[in-house]
Amino acid sequence: MGQVKVFGLREHLHPIREEVSRVIHDCVVDAFQYPREKKAHRFIYIDQDSFFYFEGRTNKHTIIEISIFEGRSVGAKKNLHKLLFERFERELGVSNMDLEITIFETPMVNWGIRGKSGDELVLNYKVNV
């Protein structure tokens, strides 16, 4: 299971949300061997006067938080970071300085999905990649 939250300035992020969602999902599919049909993305838009970030960042500053079942290898997670940095810069014009990524892993038992505890689900994909 995976859920993605994307935070950024409303005036920058809202117009490109569909492209951002596509890029993120393509990266997750490639890095985690994740099923293409499973996509849960949420966009959280922040007004200019409510978004403070480090010097050197621009109005394209974007924060991605990815919640997943624990089990992905260090290599798979590093590959996801690499793919996101590369593709955000190449396809969206968002520099590496303007992109922050955090992966939150929790045990499957901590998830409740489709009326069950996550550890009781039958999945059509591997978690341990």
Tab-separated table of C-alpha atoms in Angstrom:
chain	number	residue	atom	x	y	z
A	1	MET	CA	0.000	0.000	0.000
A	2	GLY	CA	1.212	3.490	-0.637
A	3	GLN	CA	-0.188	6.948	-0.123
A	4	VAL	CA	1.464	10.117	-1.336
A	5	LYS	CA	1.040	13.674	-0.088
A	6	VAL	CA	2.454	16.527	-2.137
A	7	PHE	CA	2.866	19.967	-0.574
A	8	GLY	CA	3.681	23.176	-2.418
A	9	LEU	CA	2.660	26.708	-3.212
A	10	ARG	CA	-0.828	26.777	-4.679
A	11	GLU	CA	0.064	29.006	-7.632
A	12	HIS	CA	2.915	26.723	-8.699
A	13	LEU	CA	1.646	23.260	-7.809
A	14	HIS	CA	-2.029	23.341	-8.752
A	15	PRO	CA	-1.490	24.000	-12.492
A	16	ILE	CA	0.957	21.061	-12.812
A	17	ARG	CA	-0.666	18.595	-10.387
A	18	GLU	CA	-1.541	16.027	-13.056
A	19	GLU	CA	2.016	15.963	-14.418
A	20	VAL	CA	3.430	15.807	-10.873
A	21	SER	CA	1.143	12.889	-10.050
A	22	ARG	CA	2.178	11.056	-13.225
A	23	VAL	CA	5.896	11.550	-12.544
A	24	ILE	CA	5.606	10.418	-8.928
A	25	HIS	CA	3.556	7.361	-9.827
A	26	ASP	CA	5.916	6.357	-12.661
A	27	CYS	CA	8.846	6.563	-10.226
A	28	VAL	CA	7.074	4.495	-7.545
A	29	VAL	CA	6.079	1.871	-10.138
A	30	ASP	CA	9.665	1.659	-11.406
A	31	ALA	CA	11.466	1.705	-8.042
A	32	PHE	CA	9.072	-0.480	-6.037
A	33	GLN	CA	7.629	-2.704	-8.799
A	34	TYR	CA	4.309	-1.236	-7.691
A	35	PRO	CA	1.083	-1.971	-9.588
A	36	ARG	CA	0.245	0.813	-12.050
A	37	GLU	CA	-3.442	0.748	-11.104
A	38	LYS	CA	-2.794	1.552	-7.427
A	39	LYS	CA	-2.500	5.298	-7.076
A	40	ALA	CA	-3.416	7.383	-4.027
A	41	HIS	CA	-2.112	10.948	-4.257
A	42	ARG	CA	-3.210	13.983	-2.246
A	43	PHE	CA	-2.192	17.539	-3.042
A	44	ILE	CA	-1.977	20.034	-0.210
A	45	TYR	CA	-1.777	23.593	-1.493
A	46	ILE	CA	-0.147	26.252	0.650
A	47	ASP	CA	-0.626	29.983	0.274
A	48	GLN	CA	2.504	32.085	-0.221
A	49	ASP	CA	2.207	33.705	3.219
A	50	SER	CA	2.028	30.302	4.957
A	51	PHE	CA	4.948	28.429	3.390
A	52	PHE	CA	8.381	29.078	4.844
A	53	TYR	CA	11.411	27.298	3.404
A	54	PHE	CA	15.176	27.485	3.441
A	55	GLU	CA	17.113	30.178	1.644
A	56	GLY	CA	18.037	29.078	-1.854
A	57	ARG	CA	14.663	27.476	-2.539
A	58	THR	CA	12.183	28.981	-4.993
A	59	ASN	CA	8.422	29.117	-5.396
A	60	LYS	CA	8.719	25.664	-6.990
A	61	HIS	CA	9.699	24.168	-3.621
A	62	THR	CA	7.836	20.872	-3.326
A	63	ILE	CA	7.628	18.395	-0.463
A	64	ILE	CA	6.641	14.767	-1.074
A	65	GLU	CA	5.658	12.451	1.775
A	66	ILE	CA	5.205	8.788	0.891
A	67	SER	CA	3.572	6.381	3.365
A	68	ILE	CA	4.223	2.714	2.649
A	69	PHE	CA	4.202	-0.716	4.240
A	70	GLU	CA	7.628	-1.476	5.636
A	71	GLY	CA	9.694	-3.994	3.707
A	72	ARG	CA	11.304	-2.145	0.796
A	73	SER	CA	15.064	-2.479	0.633
A	74	VAL	CA	17.429	0.425	1.154
A	75	GLY	CA	18.362	0.094	-2.516
A	76	ALA	CA	14.746	0.392	-3.669
A	77	LYS	CA	14.194	3.498	-1.524
A	78	LYS	CA	17.408	5.133	-2.744
A	79	ASN	CA	16.391	4.324	-6.308
A	80	LEU	CA	13.030	6.035	-5.726
A	81	HIS	CA	14.824	9.166	-4.467
A	82	LYS	CA	17.133	9.118	-7.494
A	83	LEU	CA	14.277	8.698	-9.977
A	84	LEU	CA	12.211	11.459	-8.379
A	85	PHE	CA	15.121	13.924	-8.370
A	86	GLU	CA	16.001	13.126	-11.999
A	87	ARG	CA	12.478	13.225	-13.386
A	88	PHE	CA	11.279	16.261	-11.430
A	89	GLU	CA	14.189	18.224	-12.839
A	90	ARG	CA	13.953	16.859	-16.397
A	91	GLU	CA	10.173	16.712	-16.818
A	92	LEU	CA	8.866	19.414	-14.471
A	93	GLY	CA	11.731	21.906	-14.224
A	94	VAL	CA	11.923	21.488	-10.428
A	95	SER	CA	15.560	21.505	-9.296
A	96	ASN	CA	16.979	19.098	-6.741
A	97	MET	CA	17.239	22.035	-4.318
A	98	ASP	CA	13.479	22.524	-4.564
A	99	LEU	CA	12.449	18.925	-3.920
A	100	GLU	CA	12.251	17.203	-0.535
A	101	ILE	CA	11.163	13.585	-0.167
A	102	THR	CA	10.320	11.664	2.987
A	103	ILE	CA	9.346	8.004	3.059
A	104	PHE	CA	7.349	6.896	6.094
A	105	GLU	CA	7.325	3.124	6.612
A	106	THR	CA	5.007	1.418	9.045
A	107	PRO	CA	4.228	-2.221	9.768
A	108	MET	CA	1.333	-3.613	7.760
A	109	VAL	CA	-0.607	-4.183	10.986
A	110	ASN	CA	-0.766	-0.386	11.440
A	111	TRP	CA	-2.865	0.018	8.278
A	112	GLY	CA	-6.612	-0.531	8.045
A	113	ILE	CA	-7.768	-1.174	4.479
A	114	ARG	CA	-10.898	-2.676	2.942
A	115	GLY	CA	-12.233	-3.658	6.360
A	116	LYS	CA	-9.096	-5.513	7.417
A	117	SER	CA	-5.817	-4.997	9.158
A	118	GLY	CA	-3.076	-4.536	6.551
A	119	ASP	CA	-1.282	-7.701	7.636
A	120	GLU	CA	-4.418	-9.706	6.730
A	121	LEU	CA	-4.605	-8.431	3.151
A	122	VAL	CA	-3.858	-10.543	0.105
A	123	LEU	CA	-1.775	-8.294	-2.142
A	124	ASN	CA	-1.235	-8.552	-5.872
A	125	TYR	CA	2.301	-7.151	-5.562
A	126	LYS	CA	5.484	-7.718	-3.572
A	127	VAL	CA	6.413	-5.458	-0.678
A	128	ASN	CA	9.924	-6.851	-0.183
A	129	VAL	CA	11.688	-5.421	-3.231
